[in-house]
Amino acid sequence: MKVLVINAGSSSLKYQLIDMDNENVLAKGNCERIGVDGLITHKTGSGVKMQYETPFPTHKEAFMEVVHVLTEGEGKVIDDVKEISAVGHRVLHGSEKYKVSTVITDEVIDDIDSFRDLGPLHNPPQAAAMRACRSVFGPETPMVAVFDTSFHQTMPEKAYMYGTPYEYYEKYHIRKYGFHGTSHRFVSQHYIEMRGIDPKGSKIVVCHLGNGSSITAVRDGACIDTSMGFTPLDGIIMGTRSGAVDPSVVTFLMNKEGLTPDQMSDIMNKKSGFLGISGLSSDARDLVSASHEGHARAKLACDIVRYQIKKYIGSYAAAMGGITALLFTGGIGENSDELRTEVCEGLEFIGIRLDENENRHKTGEDHKISAADASCEVWVIPTNEELAIAKDTVALIG
Ligand code: ADP
C-alpha cells in the first residue's frame, strides 16, 4: 500500500510517497514559492534528483505537479495516481477537539480552518491544501489528518492550565497545547516497542531538539507534560525563538520600543533564540564551531540551551517520580554529542550516566548511549514524522 504524506505550509508543500509494505520512501520533495511563482525539488528512492520552475498560483497546481512528477518523466515512481491508496496530512493544530488522528471529511477541514486563531500561519494553508488535494485526487482517495497537538491531549488540567483568568480559557481556549506531538509519540512508542517494555510504569523524557525544540514527559506511554505551550514559542530557546521569558518582558519592550503586537511577535519568533543571543546564526552547528573558536556569545547560546534542557529533565523527573529513559531526537538531539554530554552531566542523582564512547559514536540509527549500569537508559532515536503519519493513515483507512 502506497501512502502520500503531505506537510503543507503557507507557500510550500512537502511530500513523501511511502510504500508501507516495506516502509521504503519511493520519492520525496518540496513545492516552494506557491502563490509567488513556483519551484519543485524532487528526489526518488533510486537516486534521481530534479529541480525545476513551474507556476504554482495555488496549492492545487502544486498537487497537480506532484501527481505529474510521480507518474511521468525521469522522476516517475508509479504508473498511475490510483496506486496511491491514501493521503496523510500533517496538521499543526487540532485544538481540544482532535485527540487522535482522524479521517478527513468536509467537517474536519472546516474545523481545521476554524482553528486559525490558534495556528494562524499553518491551519488555513493546511485546510486549503486538503481541499486542493481532494480536488486533484478525487473523493475516492481517503485522507487522514495527523495533528501536532493530539499526543499532548492526555496532559492533566494542572499541567495545561495557565494562571491567567479562567474566563480566557473559556472564551479563547488559552491553555498549553504542546507541539511536535507526532515526533514525541513516534520516538517514545518506538522506544517502548523496540525494548519490549511494558508502557505501564515507564517514565520517559523525550528531547526533540531541532530548529524548533520541545521536551515531553511521557508516563505509562502517555504525555503528561510538555515544554511548548499555547504556541510553539514556549519552552527552551530555539534557532530564532526565545522560548519562555517573563511575560513582563514583552509588555516592557513594547512600551520602550513602541512596538506593535506583530512587531513584538516577530522579535520573539524570528530574531531571538540562538540568533538573538549570538548575533551570529540560528544554526546550532555554526554556534558549536564558533564557540570552539572563542566566540563568547555563541558559547553563551550553547550554555543557555544545555542548562535549560537539563532543568526540564530534572523537573519532569520530579513530575513523574523518576525517569526510566531519556531519548534524544531531532537534528541537534541526534547529532550533537557535545550537547548530550553537557546536558547529562550532573544528572547521576536521577540515574543518568553516559557511556562517552557510545555517545561519540555516530550511527544514524537507534543507539543506546548510557552506561551499562546506569538505571536510566539514554538513547538517540532518529525521528520519522512522515512514517508516523503514514502509519496512522494506514491504521485509520484499514
Ligand atoms: P527542523 O526543526 O527544521 O526539522 P532539524 O531537526 O533538521 O530541524 O534540526 C536542525 C538543527 O540541527 C540545526 O540547528 C543544525 O545545526 C542542527 N545540527 C545538525 N547537525 C548537527 C551537529 N552535528 N551538531 C550540532 N547541531 C547539529
XYZ file of C-alpha atoms and ligand atoms in Angstrom:
425
model
C 0.000 0.000 0.000
C 1.406 3.387 -1.053
C 0.688 6.443 1.102
C 1.398 10.056 0.187
C 2.346 12.210 3.186
C 1.753 15.959 2.911
C 3.192 18.710 5.073
C 1.720 21.987 3.797
C 2.856 25.481 4.745
C 1.568 28.850 3.590
C 3.776 28.870 0.476
C 5.186 25.345 0.424
C 4.058 21.751 0.148
C 6.437 18.999 1.249
C 5.559 15.461 0.183
C 6.781 11.916 0.647
C 5.457 8.799 -1.088
C 5.999 5.773 1.146
C 5.497 2.128 0.240
C 4.026 0.875 3.513
C 4.642 -2.781 2.615
C 8.354 -2.222 3.348
C 8.361 1.393 4.657
C 10.594 2.471 1.743
C 10.447 6.095 0.643
C 9.725 5.922 -3.097
C 10.053 9.679 -3.615
C 10.031 12.917 -1.694
C 10.143 16.581 -2.492
C 9.018 20.112 -1.906
C 6.910 22.561 -3.912
C 8.013 26.039 -2.901
C 7.000 29.623 -3.649
C 3.295 28.772 -4.003
C 1.411 31.986 -4.758
C 4.632 33.696 -5.861
C 6.000 31.740 -8.839
C 6.885 28.086 -8.222
C 9.823 25.707 -7.759
C 9.726 21.946 -7.254
C 12.531 19.771 -5.893
C 12.002 16.035 -6.348
C 14.135 13.045 -5.299
C 13.413 9.378 -5.849
C 14.453 6.460 -3.667
C 16.623 5.245 -6.539
C 18.670 8.464 -6.510
C 17.132 10.623 -9.274
C 17.225 14.304 -8.285
C 15.319 17.015 -10.144
C 14.572 20.677 -9.665
C 12.628 22.965 -11.979
C 10.456 26.049 -12.001
C 6.756 25.825 -12.819
C 3.958 28.197 -11.795
C 2.045 27.396 -8.594
C -0.668 30.075 -8.272
C -2.313 27.948 -5.525
C -1.791 24.640 -3.695
C -3.976 22.960 -6.329
C -1.399 23.458 -9.111
C 1.301 22.218 -6.730
C -0.669 18.979 -6.168
C -1.142 18.613 -9.916
C 2.624 18.897 -10.367
C 3.267 16.339 -7.613
C 0.997 13.884 -9.459
C 2.781 14.700 -12.717
C 6.312 14.236 -11.362
C 5.386 10.982 -9.557
C 3.805 9.435 -12.662
C 5.793 10.796 -15.631
C 9.339 11.629 -16.757
C 12.641 10.711 -15.126
C 11.316 11.208 -11.589
C 8.466 8.738 -12.135
C 7.959 6.132 -9.396
C 4.383 4.949 -10.093
C 2.387 4.354 -13.304
C -0.899 5.789 -12.142
C -2.074 8.088 -9.363
C -4.619 5.377 -8.455
C -1.699 3.415 -6.976
C -1.754 5.938 -4.102
C -4.120 4.337 -1.591
C -4.402 7.285 0.785
C -3.013 10.691 1.707
C -1.870 11.606 5.241
C -1.787 15.319 6.106
C 0.282 16.875 8.872
C -1.803 19.455 10.751
C -0.387 21.942 13.240
C -3.380 22.480 15.491
C -6.317 20.270 16.411
C -7.447 22.439 19.349
C -9.085 20.375 22.121
C -11.382 18.584 19.688
C -8.913 16.282 17.927
C -7.256 14.000 20.445
C -6.243 11.400 17.849
C -5.604 11.243 14.104
C -8.815 11.444 12.087
C -10.203 10.544 8.652
C -10.737 13.817 6.792
C -14.293 14.848 5.914
C -15.574 18.279 4.872
C -16.435 18.910 8.514
C -12.859 18.093 9.619
C -11.443 20.502 7.015
C -13.827 23.247 8.192
C -12.780 22.593 11.810
C -9.078 22.810 10.934
C -9.756 26.087 9.141
C -11.752 27.371 12.108
C -8.780 26.842 14.471
C -6.997 29.672 12.611
C -6.780 31.806 15.765
C -4.675 29.057 17.366
C -2.482 28.316 14.337
C -2.704 31.401 12.101
C 0.310 30.592 9.928
C -0.387 26.899 9.450
C -4.029 25.901 9.826
C -5.540 27.991 6.982
C -2.997 26.833 4.352
C -3.291 23.246 5.615
C -7.075 23.339 5.210
C -6.612 24.894 1.753
C -4.134 22.148 0.849
C -6.653 19.454 1.880
C -9.331 20.974 -0.340
C -6.850 21.224 -3.213
C -5.706 17.652 -2.641
C -9.287 16.398 -2.712
C -9.963 18.219 -5.980
C -6.887 16.666 -7.626
C -7.042 13.127 -6.169
C -10.834 12.843 -6.100
C -13.130 11.753 -3.277
C -12.247 8.057 -3.676
C -8.743 8.601 -2.228
C -9.152 8.700 1.576
C -7.283 11.384 3.516
C -6.216 11.388 7.165
C -5.263 14.347 9.402
C -2.455 13.835 11.922
C -2.247 16.657 14.459
C 0.932 18.003 16.086
C -1.113 18.710 19.205
C -3.021 15.441 19.677
C -0.366 13.407 21.571
C -0.363 16.119 24.246
C -4.119 15.972 24.797
C -3.586 13.478 27.641
C -1.963 16.175 29.809
C -3.878 16.696 33.041
C -5.588 20.016 33.654
C -2.981 21.039 36.238
C -0.279 20.758 33.549
C -2.057 22.546 30.707
C -3.809 25.418 32.510
C -2.104 28.800 32.892
C -2.541 31.163 35.808
C -4.466 33.673 33.665
C -8.181 34.323 34.397
C -10.247 31.196 33.697
C -12.628 33.188 31.508
C -9.900 33.455 28.828
C -9.693 29.678 28.702
C -13.461 29.573 28.193
C -13.535 32.486 25.753
C -10.362 31.982 23.706
C -9.154 28.460 24.632
C -5.982 29.896 26.202
C -4.039 26.907 27.567
C -0.936 24.838 26.887
C -1.343 22.614 23.804
C 2.192 21.446 23.018
C 3.595 20.658 19.569
C 5.903 18.154 17.792
C 3.429 15.565 19.122
C 3.888 13.265 16.136
C 7.622 13.097 16.830
C 7.272 12.685 20.604
C 4.741 9.898 20.092
C 6.814 8.158 17.403
C 10.032 8.257 19.426
C 8.508 7.208 22.773
C 6.378 4.419 21.257
C 9.263 3.213 19.120
C 11.467 3.008 22.216
C 8.795 1.094 24.148
C 8.254 -1.375 21.280
C 11.935 -1.779 20.429
C 12.868 -2.516 24.068
C 9.791 -4.675 24.569
C 8.955 -2.898 27.807
C 5.583 -2.553 29.473
C 4.423 1.054 28.953
C 2.845 0.882 32.404
C 5.440 2.133 34.846
C 7.676 3.688 32.151
C 8.802 7.273 32.777
C 10.275 8.696 29.608
C 11.595 12.152 28.739
C 11.827 12.893 25.001
C 14.064 15.791 23.905
C 13.127 16.784 20.331
C 15.863 19.294 19.502
C 15.958 20.902 16.053
C 15.346 24.395 14.699
C 12.269 24.199 16.880
C 12.694 22.234 20.096
C 10.443 20.740 22.729
C 10.737 18.346 25.644
C 7.978 15.994 26.751
C 7.322 13.854 29.815
C 5.702 10.526 28.869
C 4.401 8.400 31.756
C 2.797 4.993 31.146
C 3.107 5.731 27.403
C 1.040 8.957 27.539
C 2.126 12.592 27.573
C 1.745 14.246 30.961
C 3.593 17.496 30.259
C 5.486 19.280 27.507
C 7.625 22.390 27.160
C 5.845 24.156 24.286
C 2.637 25.927 25.175
C -0.211 27.883 23.642
C 2.109 28.305 20.646
C 5.458 26.731 19.678
C 7.240 29.757 21.206
C 7.299 28.443 24.772
C 9.893 26.225 26.444
C 13.620 26.234 25.748
C 15.465 28.661 23.448
C 15.480 27.597 19.796
C 17.039 28.695 16.495
C 15.193 32.011 16.307
C 12.544 31.619 19.043
C 13.073 32.972 22.537
C 11.469 30.134 24.485
C 9.930 31.054 27.844
C 10.532 34.554 29.198
C 8.916 36.517 31.988
C 5.774 37.793 30.167
C 6.515 41.276 31.535
C 9.496 41.454 29.179
C 7.034 41.568 26.286
C 4.965 44.490 27.589
C 8.113 46.288 28.781
C 9.765 46.089 25.355
C 6.588 47.060 23.510
C 6.344 50.197 25.629
C 10.025 51.119 25.453
C 10.478 50.448 21.731
C 6.966 51.477 20.608
C 6.376 48.048 19.052
C 3.085 46.736 17.685
C 1.942 43.207 18.679
C 3.025 41.905 15.250
C 6.458 43.506 15.531
C 6.910 42.076 19.030
C 5.821 38.655 17.853
C 8.344 38.881 15.033
C 11.139 39.617 17.520
C 10.186 36.722 19.790
C 9.718 34.225 16.936
C 12.292 35.237 14.348
C 15.002 37.353 15.956
C 15.564 35.692 19.318
C 16.950 32.344 20.442
C 20.374 31.241 19.147
C 20.324 34.034 16.577
C 19.342 36.751 19.034
C 21.795 35.697 21.725
C 24.803 35.011 19.492
C 24.158 37.734 16.884
C 25.721 35.162 14.550
C 23.456 32.346 13.433
C 20.310 30.381 14.226
C 22.059 27.136 13.289
C 23.353 25.050 16.197
C 26.285 23.701 14.167
C 27.545 27.243 13.493
C 27.293 28.066 17.186
C 29.191 24.976 18.287
C 32.061 25.687 15.900
C 32.099 29.429 16.725
C 32.143 28.681 20.458
C 35.144 26.382 19.921
C 36.865 29.316 18.233
C 36.216 31.516 21.269
C 33.058 33.400 20.215
C 31.696 34.309 23.668
C 28.047 34.845 22.717
C 27.907 31.674 20.610
C 29.173 29.829 23.697
C 26.574 31.638 25.820
C 23.768 30.445 23.499
C 25.095 26.852 23.767
C 25.351 27.164 27.552
C 21.802 28.522 27.885
C 20.107 25.800 25.852
C 22.015 22.994 27.575
C 21.200 24.406 31.036
C 17.522 24.762 30.134
C 17.286 21.202 28.804
C 18.917 19.898 31.987
C 16.359 21.780 34.092
C 13.452 20.352 32.090
C 14.750 16.808 32.547
C 15.053 17.407 36.295
C 11.586 18.905 36.564
C 9.992 16.073 34.574
C 11.805 13.505 36.720
C 10.201 15.250 39.695
C 6.772 15.288 37.998
C 6.954 11.555 37.190
C 8.706 10.388 40.381
C 11.847 9.379 38.490
C 12.914 8.692 34.939
C 13.468 5.327 33.249
C 14.558 6.557 29.807
C 15.885 9.755 28.261
C 15.548 9.941 24.477
C 17.274 12.439 22.165
C 15.963 13.186 18.681
C 15.866 15.973 16.021
C 18.833 17.456 14.150
C 20.596 18.649 17.317
C 19.490 15.802 19.590
C 20.646 13.165 17.102
C 23.923 14.802 16.101
C 25.409 16.863 18.902
C 27.281 14.539 21.273
C 28.741 17.611 22.949
C 25.275 18.880 23.876
C 24.223 15.441 25.148
C 27.344 15.231 27.329
C 26.749 18.606 28.926
C 23.019 18.055 29.385
C 23.579 14.717 31.141
C 26.491 15.896 33.277
C 25.448 16.088 36.936
C 22.250 14.077 36.439
C 23.708 10.924 38.045
C 21.406 11.584 41.016
C 18.445 10.555 38.827
C 20.260 7.584 37.304
C 21.584 9.243 34.144
C 25.182 8.460 33.162
C 26.523 8.302 29.625
C 28.961 5.872 28.058
C 31.074 8.539 26.360
C 32.418 6.184 23.687
C 28.885 5.253 22.683
C 27.779 8.890 22.880
C 30.516 9.979 20.440
C 29.906 7.033 18.109
C 27.534 8.317 15.419
C 25.384 5.621 13.794
C 22.383 7.461 12.322
C 20.261 4.706 13.858
C 18.670 3.892 17.225
C 21.610 3.864 19.566
C 21.984 3.372 23.310
C 24.450 5.856 24.789
C 24.047 5.333 28.555
C 26.497 3.397 30.722
C 25.600 -0.285 31.087
C 24.968 0.025 34.842
C 23.013 3.312 34.753
C 19.421 2.943 35.985
C 18.048 5.334 33.338
C 18.637 4.315 29.726
C 19.683 7.117 27.386
C 19.126 6.616 23.660
C 19.499 8.534 20.432
C 16.445 7.716 18.303
C 16.108 9.350 14.857
C 12.612 10.725 14.498
C 10.484 9.971 11.444
C 7.345 12.078 11.473
C 6.406 11.183 7.885
C 6.446 7.468 8.661
C 4.349 8.100 11.780
C 1.787 9.988 9.673
C 1.753 7.220 7.049
C 1.282 4.555 9.767
C -1.675 6.439 11.264
C -3.145 6.790 7.783
C -2.896 3.049 7.116
C -4.331 2.249 10.541
C -7.319 4.525 10.018
C -8.243 3.546 6.484
C -7.783 -0.127 7.269
P 13.768 21.202 11.981
O 13.307 21.597 13.343
O 13.734 22.319 10.997
O 13.198 19.897 11.473
P 16.213 19.658 12.311
O 15.608 18.661 13.228
O 16.660 19.203 10.971
O 15.338 20.954 12.158
O 17.482 20.269 13.092
C 18.255 21.298 12.550
C 19.300 21.710 13.586
O 20.160 20.587 13.839
C 20.181 22.845 13.095
O 20.325 23.817 14.130
C 21.505 22.134 12.848
O 22.605 22.984 13.027
C 21.471 21.073 13.941
N 22.514 20.070 13.732
C 22.658 19.204 12.716
N 23.820 18.501 12.853
C 24.434 18.960 13.976
C 25.649 18.655 14.677
N 26.491 17.729 14.228
N 25.927 19.351 15.794
C 25.096 20.286 16.267
N 23.930 20.618 15.663
C 23.602 19.967 14.541
